[in-house]
mmCIF file of C-alpha atoms in Angstrom:
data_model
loop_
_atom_site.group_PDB
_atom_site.id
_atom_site.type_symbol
_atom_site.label_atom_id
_atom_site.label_comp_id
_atom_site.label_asym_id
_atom_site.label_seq_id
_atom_site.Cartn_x
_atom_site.Cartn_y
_atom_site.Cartn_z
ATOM 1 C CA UNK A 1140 -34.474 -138.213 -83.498
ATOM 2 C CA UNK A 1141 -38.159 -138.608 -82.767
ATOM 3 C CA UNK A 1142 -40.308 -136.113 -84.125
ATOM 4 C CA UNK A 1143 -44.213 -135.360 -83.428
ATOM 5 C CA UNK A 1144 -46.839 -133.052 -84.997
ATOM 6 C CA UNK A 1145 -49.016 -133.618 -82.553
ATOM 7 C CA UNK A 1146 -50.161 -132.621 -79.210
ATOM 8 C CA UNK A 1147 -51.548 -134.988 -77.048
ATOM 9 C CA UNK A 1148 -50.600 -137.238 -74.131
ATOM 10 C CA UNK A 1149 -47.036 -139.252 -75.155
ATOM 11 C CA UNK A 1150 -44.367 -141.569 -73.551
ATOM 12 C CA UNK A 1151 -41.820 -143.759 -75.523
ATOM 13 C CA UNK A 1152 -39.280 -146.213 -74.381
ATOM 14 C CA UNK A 1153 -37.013 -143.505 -73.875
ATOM 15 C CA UNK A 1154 -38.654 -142.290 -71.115
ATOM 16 C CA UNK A 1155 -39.798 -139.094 -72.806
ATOM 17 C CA UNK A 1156 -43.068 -138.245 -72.151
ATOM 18 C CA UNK A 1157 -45.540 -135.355 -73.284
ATOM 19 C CA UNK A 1158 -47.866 -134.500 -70.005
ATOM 20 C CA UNK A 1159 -51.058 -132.753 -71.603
ATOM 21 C CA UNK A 1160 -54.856 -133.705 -71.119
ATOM 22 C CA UNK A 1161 -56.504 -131.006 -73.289
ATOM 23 C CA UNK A 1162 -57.693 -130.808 -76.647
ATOM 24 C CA UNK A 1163 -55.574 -132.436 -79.214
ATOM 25 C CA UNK A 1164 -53.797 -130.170 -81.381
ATOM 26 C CA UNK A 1165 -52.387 -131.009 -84.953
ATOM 27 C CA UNK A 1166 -51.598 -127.439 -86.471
ATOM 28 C CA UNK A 1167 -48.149 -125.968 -86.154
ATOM 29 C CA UNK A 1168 -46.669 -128.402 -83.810
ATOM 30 C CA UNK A 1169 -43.492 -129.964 -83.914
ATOM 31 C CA UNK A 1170 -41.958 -131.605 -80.822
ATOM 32 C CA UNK A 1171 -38.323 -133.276 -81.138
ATOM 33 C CA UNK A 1172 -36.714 -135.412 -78.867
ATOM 34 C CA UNK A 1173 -32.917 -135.968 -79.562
ATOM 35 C CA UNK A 1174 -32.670 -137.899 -75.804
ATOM 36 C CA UNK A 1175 -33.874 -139.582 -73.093
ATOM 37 C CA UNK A 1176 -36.220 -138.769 -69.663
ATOM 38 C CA UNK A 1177 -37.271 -135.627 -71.373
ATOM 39 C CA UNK A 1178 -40.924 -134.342 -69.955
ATOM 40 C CA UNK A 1179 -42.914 -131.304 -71.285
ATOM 41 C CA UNK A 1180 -45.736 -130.538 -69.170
ATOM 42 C CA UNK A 1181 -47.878 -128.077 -70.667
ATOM 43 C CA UNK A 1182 -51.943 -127.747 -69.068
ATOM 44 C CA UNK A 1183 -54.783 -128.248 -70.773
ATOM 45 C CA UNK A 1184 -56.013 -124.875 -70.511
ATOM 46 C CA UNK A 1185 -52.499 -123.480 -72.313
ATOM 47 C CA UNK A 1186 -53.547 -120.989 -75.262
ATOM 48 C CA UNK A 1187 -51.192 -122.949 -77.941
ATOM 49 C CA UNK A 1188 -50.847 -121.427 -81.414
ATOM 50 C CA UNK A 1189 -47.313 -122.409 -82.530
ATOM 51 C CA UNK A 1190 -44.916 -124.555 -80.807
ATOM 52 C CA UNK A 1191 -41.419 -125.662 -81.914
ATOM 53 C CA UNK A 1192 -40.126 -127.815 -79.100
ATOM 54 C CA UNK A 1193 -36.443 -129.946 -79.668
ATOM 55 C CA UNK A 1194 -34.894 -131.564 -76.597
ATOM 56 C CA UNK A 1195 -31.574 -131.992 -77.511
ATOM 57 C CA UNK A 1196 -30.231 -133.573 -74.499
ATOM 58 C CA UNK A 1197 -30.969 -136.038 -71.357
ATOM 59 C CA UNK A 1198 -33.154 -135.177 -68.517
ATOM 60 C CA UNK A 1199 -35.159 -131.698 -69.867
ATOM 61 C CA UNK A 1200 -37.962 -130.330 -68.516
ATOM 62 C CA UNK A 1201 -40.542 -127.916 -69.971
ATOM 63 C CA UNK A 1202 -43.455 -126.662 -68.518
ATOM 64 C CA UNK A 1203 -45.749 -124.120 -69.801
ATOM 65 C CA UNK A 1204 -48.803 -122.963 -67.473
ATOM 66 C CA UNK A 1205 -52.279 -122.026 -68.216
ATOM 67 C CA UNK A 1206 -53.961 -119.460 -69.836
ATOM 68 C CA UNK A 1207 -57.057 -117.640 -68.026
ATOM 69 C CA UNK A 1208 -57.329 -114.447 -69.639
ATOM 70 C CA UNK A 1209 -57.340 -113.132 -72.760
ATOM 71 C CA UNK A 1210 -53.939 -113.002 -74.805
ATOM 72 C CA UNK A 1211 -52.355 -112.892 -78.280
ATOM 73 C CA UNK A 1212 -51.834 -116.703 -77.653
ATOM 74 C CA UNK A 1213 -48.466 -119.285 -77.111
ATOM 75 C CA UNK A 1214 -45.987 -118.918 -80.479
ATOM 76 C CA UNK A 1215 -42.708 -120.316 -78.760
ATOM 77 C CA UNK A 1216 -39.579 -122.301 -80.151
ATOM 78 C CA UNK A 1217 -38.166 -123.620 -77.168
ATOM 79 C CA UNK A 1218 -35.012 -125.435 -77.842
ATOM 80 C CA UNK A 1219 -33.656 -127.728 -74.095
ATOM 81 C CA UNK A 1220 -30.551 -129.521 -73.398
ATOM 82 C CA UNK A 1221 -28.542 -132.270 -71.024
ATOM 83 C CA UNK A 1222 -30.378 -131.162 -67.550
ATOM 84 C CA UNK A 1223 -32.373 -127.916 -67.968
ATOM 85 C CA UNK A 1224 -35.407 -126.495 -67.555
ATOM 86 C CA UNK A 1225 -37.898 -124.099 -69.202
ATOM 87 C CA UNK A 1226 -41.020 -122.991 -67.228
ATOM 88 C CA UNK A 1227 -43.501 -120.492 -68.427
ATOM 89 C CA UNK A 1228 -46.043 -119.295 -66.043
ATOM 90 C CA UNK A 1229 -49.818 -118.017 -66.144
ATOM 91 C CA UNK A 1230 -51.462 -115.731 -69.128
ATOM 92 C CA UNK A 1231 -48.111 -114.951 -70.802
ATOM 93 C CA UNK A 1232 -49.105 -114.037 -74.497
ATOM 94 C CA UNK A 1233 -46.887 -113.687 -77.520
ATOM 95 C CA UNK A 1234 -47.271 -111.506 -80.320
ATOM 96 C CA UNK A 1235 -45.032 -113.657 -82.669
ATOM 97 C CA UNK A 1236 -42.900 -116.785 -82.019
ATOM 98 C CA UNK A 1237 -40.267 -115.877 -79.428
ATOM 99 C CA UNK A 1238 -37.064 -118.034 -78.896
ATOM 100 C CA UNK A 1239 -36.360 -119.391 -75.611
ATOM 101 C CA UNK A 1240 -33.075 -121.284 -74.837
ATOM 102 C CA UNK A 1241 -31.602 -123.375 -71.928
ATOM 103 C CA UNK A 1242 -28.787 -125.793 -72.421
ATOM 104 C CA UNK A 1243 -25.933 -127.179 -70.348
ATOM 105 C CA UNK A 1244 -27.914 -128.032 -67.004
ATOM 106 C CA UNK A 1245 -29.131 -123.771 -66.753
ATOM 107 C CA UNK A 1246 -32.861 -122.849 -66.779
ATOM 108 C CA UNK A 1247 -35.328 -120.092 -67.970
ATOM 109 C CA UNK A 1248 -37.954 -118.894 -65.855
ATOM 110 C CA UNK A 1249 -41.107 -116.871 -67.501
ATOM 111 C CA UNK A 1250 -43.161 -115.228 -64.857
ATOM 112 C CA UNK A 1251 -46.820 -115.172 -65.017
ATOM 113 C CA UNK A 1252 -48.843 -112.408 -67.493
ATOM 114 C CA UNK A 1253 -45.304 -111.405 -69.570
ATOM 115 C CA UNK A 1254 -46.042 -109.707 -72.799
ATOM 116 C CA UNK A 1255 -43.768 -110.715 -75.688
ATOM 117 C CA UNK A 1256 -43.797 -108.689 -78.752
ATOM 118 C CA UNK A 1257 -42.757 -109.972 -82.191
ATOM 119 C CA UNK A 1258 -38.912 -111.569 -82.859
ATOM 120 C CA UNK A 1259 -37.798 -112.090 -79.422
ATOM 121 C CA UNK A 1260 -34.998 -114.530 -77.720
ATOM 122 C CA UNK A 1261 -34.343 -115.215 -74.498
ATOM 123 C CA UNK A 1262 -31.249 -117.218 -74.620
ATOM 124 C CA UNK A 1263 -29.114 -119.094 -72.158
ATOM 125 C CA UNK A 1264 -26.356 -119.903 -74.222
ATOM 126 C CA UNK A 1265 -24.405 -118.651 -77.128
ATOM 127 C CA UNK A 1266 -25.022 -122.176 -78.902
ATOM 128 C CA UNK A 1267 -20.964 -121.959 -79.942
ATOM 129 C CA UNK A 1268 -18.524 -121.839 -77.185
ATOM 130 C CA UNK A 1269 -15.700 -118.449 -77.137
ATOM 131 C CA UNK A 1270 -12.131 -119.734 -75.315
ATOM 132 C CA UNK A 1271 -9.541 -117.585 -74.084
ATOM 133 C CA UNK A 1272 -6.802 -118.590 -76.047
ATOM 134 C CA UNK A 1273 -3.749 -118.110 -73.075
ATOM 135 C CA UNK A 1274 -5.887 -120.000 -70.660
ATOM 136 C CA UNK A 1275 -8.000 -122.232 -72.929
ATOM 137 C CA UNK A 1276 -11.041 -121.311 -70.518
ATOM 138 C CA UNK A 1277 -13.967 -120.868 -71.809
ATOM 139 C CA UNK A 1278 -15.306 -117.391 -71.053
ATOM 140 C CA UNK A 1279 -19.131 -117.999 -72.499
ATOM 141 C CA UNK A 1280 -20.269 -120.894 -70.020
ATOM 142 C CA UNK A 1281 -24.368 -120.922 -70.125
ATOM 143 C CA UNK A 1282 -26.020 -119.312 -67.148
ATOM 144 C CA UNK A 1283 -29.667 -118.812 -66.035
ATOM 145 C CA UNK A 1284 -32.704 -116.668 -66.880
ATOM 146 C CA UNK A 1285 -35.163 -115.185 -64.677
ATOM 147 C CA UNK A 1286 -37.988 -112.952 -66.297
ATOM 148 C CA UNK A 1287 -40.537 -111.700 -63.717
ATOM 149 C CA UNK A 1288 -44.387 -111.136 -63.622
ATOM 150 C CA UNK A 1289 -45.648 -108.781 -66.030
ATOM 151 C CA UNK A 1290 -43.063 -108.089 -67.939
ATOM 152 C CA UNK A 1291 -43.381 -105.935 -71.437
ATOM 153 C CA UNK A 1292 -40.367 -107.195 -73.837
ATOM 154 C CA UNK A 1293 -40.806 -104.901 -77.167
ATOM 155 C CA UNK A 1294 -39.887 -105.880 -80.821
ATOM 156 C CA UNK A 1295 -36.796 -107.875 -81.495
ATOM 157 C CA UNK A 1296 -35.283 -107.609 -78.205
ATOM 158 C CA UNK A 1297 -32.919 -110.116 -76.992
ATOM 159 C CA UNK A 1298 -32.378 -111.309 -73.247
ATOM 160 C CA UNK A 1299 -28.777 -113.264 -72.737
ATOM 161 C CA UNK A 1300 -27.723 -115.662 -69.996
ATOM 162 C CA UNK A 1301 -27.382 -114.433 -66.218
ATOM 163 C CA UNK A 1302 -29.969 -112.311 -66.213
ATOM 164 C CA UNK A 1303 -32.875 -110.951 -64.005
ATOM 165 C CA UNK A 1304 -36.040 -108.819 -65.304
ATOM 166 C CA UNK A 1305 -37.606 -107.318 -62.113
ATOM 167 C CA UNK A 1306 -41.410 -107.364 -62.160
ATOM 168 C CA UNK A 1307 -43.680 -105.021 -64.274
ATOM 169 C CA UNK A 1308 -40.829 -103.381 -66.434
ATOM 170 C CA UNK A 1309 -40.430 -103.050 -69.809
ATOM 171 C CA UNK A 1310 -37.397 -103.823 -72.453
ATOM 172 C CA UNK A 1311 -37.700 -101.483 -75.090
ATOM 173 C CA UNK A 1312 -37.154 -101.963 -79.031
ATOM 174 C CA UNK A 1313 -34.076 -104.051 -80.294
ATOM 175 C CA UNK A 1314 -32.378 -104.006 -76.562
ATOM 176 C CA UNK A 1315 -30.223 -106.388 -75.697
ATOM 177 C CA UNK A 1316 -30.214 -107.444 -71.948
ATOM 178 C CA UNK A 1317 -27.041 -108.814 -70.736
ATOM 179 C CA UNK A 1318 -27.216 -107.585 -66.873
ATOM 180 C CA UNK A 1319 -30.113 -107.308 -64.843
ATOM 181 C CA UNK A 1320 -32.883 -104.979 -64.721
ATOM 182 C CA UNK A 1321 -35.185 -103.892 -61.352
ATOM 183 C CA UNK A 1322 -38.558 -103.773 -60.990
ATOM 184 C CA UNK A 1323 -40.607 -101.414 -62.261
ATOM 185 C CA UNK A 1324 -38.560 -99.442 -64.924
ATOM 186 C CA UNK A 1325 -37.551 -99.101 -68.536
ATOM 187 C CA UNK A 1326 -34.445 -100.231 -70.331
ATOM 188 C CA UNK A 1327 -33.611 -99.598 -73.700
ATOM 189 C CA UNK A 1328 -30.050 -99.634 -75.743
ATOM 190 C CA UNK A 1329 -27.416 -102.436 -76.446
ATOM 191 C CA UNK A 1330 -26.635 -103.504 -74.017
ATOM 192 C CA UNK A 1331 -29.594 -102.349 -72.360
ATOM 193 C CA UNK A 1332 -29.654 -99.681 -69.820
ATOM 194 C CA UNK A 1333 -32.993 -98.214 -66.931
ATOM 195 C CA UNK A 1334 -33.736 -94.814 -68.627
ATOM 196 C CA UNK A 1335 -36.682 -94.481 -65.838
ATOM 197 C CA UNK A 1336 -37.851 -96.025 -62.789
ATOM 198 C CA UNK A 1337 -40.741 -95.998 -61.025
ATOM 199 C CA UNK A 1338 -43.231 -96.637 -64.377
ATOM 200 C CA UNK A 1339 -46.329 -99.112 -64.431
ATOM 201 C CA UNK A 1340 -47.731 -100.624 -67.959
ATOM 202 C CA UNK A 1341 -51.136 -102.152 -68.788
ATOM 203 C CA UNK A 1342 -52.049 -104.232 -71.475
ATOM 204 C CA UNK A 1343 -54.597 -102.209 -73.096
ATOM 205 C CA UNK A 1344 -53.745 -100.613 -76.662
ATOM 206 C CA UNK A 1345 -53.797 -96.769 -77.288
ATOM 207 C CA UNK A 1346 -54.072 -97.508 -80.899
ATOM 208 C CA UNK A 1347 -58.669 -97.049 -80.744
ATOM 209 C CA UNK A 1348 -58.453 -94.465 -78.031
ATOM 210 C CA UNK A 1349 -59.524 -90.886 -78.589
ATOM 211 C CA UNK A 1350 -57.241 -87.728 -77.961
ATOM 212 C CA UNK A 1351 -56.302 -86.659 -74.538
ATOM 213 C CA UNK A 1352 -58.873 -90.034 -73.037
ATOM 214 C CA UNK A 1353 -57.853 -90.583 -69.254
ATOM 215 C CA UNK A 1354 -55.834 -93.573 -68.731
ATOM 216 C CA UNK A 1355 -55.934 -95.972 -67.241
ATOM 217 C CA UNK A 1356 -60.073 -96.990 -67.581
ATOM 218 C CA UNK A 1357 -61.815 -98.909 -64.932
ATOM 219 C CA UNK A 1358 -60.806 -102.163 -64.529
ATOM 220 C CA UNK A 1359 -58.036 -101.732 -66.504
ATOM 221 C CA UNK A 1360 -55.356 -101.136 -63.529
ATOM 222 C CA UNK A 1361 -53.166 -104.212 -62.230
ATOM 223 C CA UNK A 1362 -52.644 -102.370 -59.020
ATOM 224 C CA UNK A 1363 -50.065 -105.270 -57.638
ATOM 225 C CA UNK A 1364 -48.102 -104.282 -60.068
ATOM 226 C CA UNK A 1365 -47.942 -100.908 -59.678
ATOM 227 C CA UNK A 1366 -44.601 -100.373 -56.995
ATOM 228 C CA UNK A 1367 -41.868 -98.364 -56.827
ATOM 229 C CA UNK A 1368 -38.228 -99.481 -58.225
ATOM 230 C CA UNK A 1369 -35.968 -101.276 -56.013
ATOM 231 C CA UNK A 1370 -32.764 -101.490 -57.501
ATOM 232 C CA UNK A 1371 -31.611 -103.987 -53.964
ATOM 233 C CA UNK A 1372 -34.565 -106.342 -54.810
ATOM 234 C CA UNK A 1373 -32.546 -107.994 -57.999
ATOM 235 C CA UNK A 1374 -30.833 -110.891 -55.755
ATOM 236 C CA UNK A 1375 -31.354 -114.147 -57.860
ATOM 237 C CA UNK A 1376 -28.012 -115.721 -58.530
ATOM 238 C CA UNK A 1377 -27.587 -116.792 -62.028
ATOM 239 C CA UNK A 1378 -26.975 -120.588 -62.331
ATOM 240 C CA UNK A 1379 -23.640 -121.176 -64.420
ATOM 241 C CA UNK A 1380 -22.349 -124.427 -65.783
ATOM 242 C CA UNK A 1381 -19.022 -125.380 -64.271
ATOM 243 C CA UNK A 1382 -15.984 -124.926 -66.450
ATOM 244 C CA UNK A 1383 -13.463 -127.915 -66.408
ATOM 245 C CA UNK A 1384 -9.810 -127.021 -65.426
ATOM 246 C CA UNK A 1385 -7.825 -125.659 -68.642
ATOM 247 C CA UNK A 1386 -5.411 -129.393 -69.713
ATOM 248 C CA UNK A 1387 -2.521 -127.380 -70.708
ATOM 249 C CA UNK A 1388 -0.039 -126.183 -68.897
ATOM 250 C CA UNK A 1389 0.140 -122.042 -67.498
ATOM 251 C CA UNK A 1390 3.745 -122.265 -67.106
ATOM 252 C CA UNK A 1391 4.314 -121.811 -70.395
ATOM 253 C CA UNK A 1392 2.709 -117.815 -70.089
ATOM 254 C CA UNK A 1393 5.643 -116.762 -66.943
ATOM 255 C CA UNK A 1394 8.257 -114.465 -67.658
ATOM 256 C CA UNK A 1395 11.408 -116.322 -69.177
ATOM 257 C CA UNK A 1396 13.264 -115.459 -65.672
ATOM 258 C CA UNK A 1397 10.367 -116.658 -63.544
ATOM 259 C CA UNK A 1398 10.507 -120.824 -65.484
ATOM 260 C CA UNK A 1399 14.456 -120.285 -65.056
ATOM 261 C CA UNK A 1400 14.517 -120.565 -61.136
ATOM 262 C CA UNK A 1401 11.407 -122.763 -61.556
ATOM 263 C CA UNK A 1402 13.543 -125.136 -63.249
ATOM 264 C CA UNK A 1403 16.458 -124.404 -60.517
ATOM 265 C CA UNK A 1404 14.454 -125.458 -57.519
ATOM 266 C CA UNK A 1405 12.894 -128.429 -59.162
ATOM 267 C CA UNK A 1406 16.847 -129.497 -60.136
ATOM 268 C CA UNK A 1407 18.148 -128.541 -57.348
#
């Protein structure tokens, strides 16, 4: 395993390569590479305050996208296997270093100007694989991740593979997202469910503001993001890694009378 603390321009033998032409950074980095091919691609205008990066795999790609406005910063540990993808767009900000997962050839898209509170995953995969034990088929494969534009995920929540977050809604405390969510709404629970459509969010804190102060100020209004839910808008098909065929034998699971005139006709 190669490992770098370092940020700056990089290509090895490998063919791994770090794409990045801003200022060096040499605090809280750690990049991995376990493979081969493996590019991250992150611009020189990306607001990086703590990055954990291992590829663990062949063929990964990370990119992470600028940052133009004013935001709590990039805190990420992004962990990429055999033939996936991470991409995380414009002016996302992170409160505290969020997880994000993609493994077995899925990917996980961050839209531009998400909000991620403290102790959050996104995640792919399950890392350990679950098997039905008549079939031997797994029932856990790894499946994509799409998180729209403006997106508000609260304290320790958790997003899980095959998943879409509409844009502009918000994930409330300790949910747990395992089907997707429209525009435009809040979900809260586990597994999380929309207690209300129709809702709009803006970054600004309440915390300094004065009793009964009209919301939101000028300026302060992302109007593009302000729509009504559209729970038929969700339509992004999750990508799941194939499953090979189960090696043993199904026969074995038929009714004793049913393998009887099996064995009859193939005798016979």
């Amino acid at each position: 395993m190669l490992q770098l603390h370092k940020l700056e321009r990089y290509k090895d033998d490998q063919g791994n390569e770090i794409v990045y032409d801003g200022e060096i950074h040499e605090t809280k980095i750690d990049i991995r590479f376990k493979g081969s091919n493996n590019k991250l691609v992150i611009s020189p205008k990306a607001d990086i305050k703590d990055l954990l990066v291992t590829f663990s795999g062949d063929n990964g790609r990370i990119e992470i996208e600028q940052t133009t406005k004013k935001r709590a910063g990039l805190r990420f540990e992004l962990r990429c296997g055999h033939e996936s993808r991470i991409k995380i767009g414009e002016n996302v900000g992170c409160a505290g270093r969020a997880f994000i997962s993609a493994v077995e050839g899925v990917s996980v898209t961050i839209g531009a100007d998400v909000m991620f509170a403290k102790n959050i995953e996104v995640r792919g995969d399950d890392t350990h694989p679950i098997f039905d034990v008549h079939t031997e088929k797994r029932v856990n494969p790894s499946q994509s991740i799409v998180v729209g534009e403006h997106v508000w995920i609260a304290k320790h929540a958790v997003v899980m593979g095959g998943v879409t977050i509409g844009n502009g809604s918000v994930i409330g405390f300790r949910s747990i997202v395992t089907s997707n969510i429209p525009n435009n709404c809040i979900a809260v629970g586990a597994p999380a469910r929309v207690v209300r459509r129709d809702i709009a969010w803006e970054r600004p804190e309440v915390v300094p503001r004065r009793p009964n102060e009209l919301y939101p100020r000028k300026g302060e209004k992302s109007p593009q993001y302000w729509n009504p839910t559209d729970d038929d808008a969700v339509s992004e098909k999750p990508v799941v890694r194939p499953q090979p065929k189960a090696q043993r034998r199904l026969v074995r699971y038929l009714p004793t009378s049913v393998r009887r005139l099996a064995r009859k006709l193939r005798s016979s």
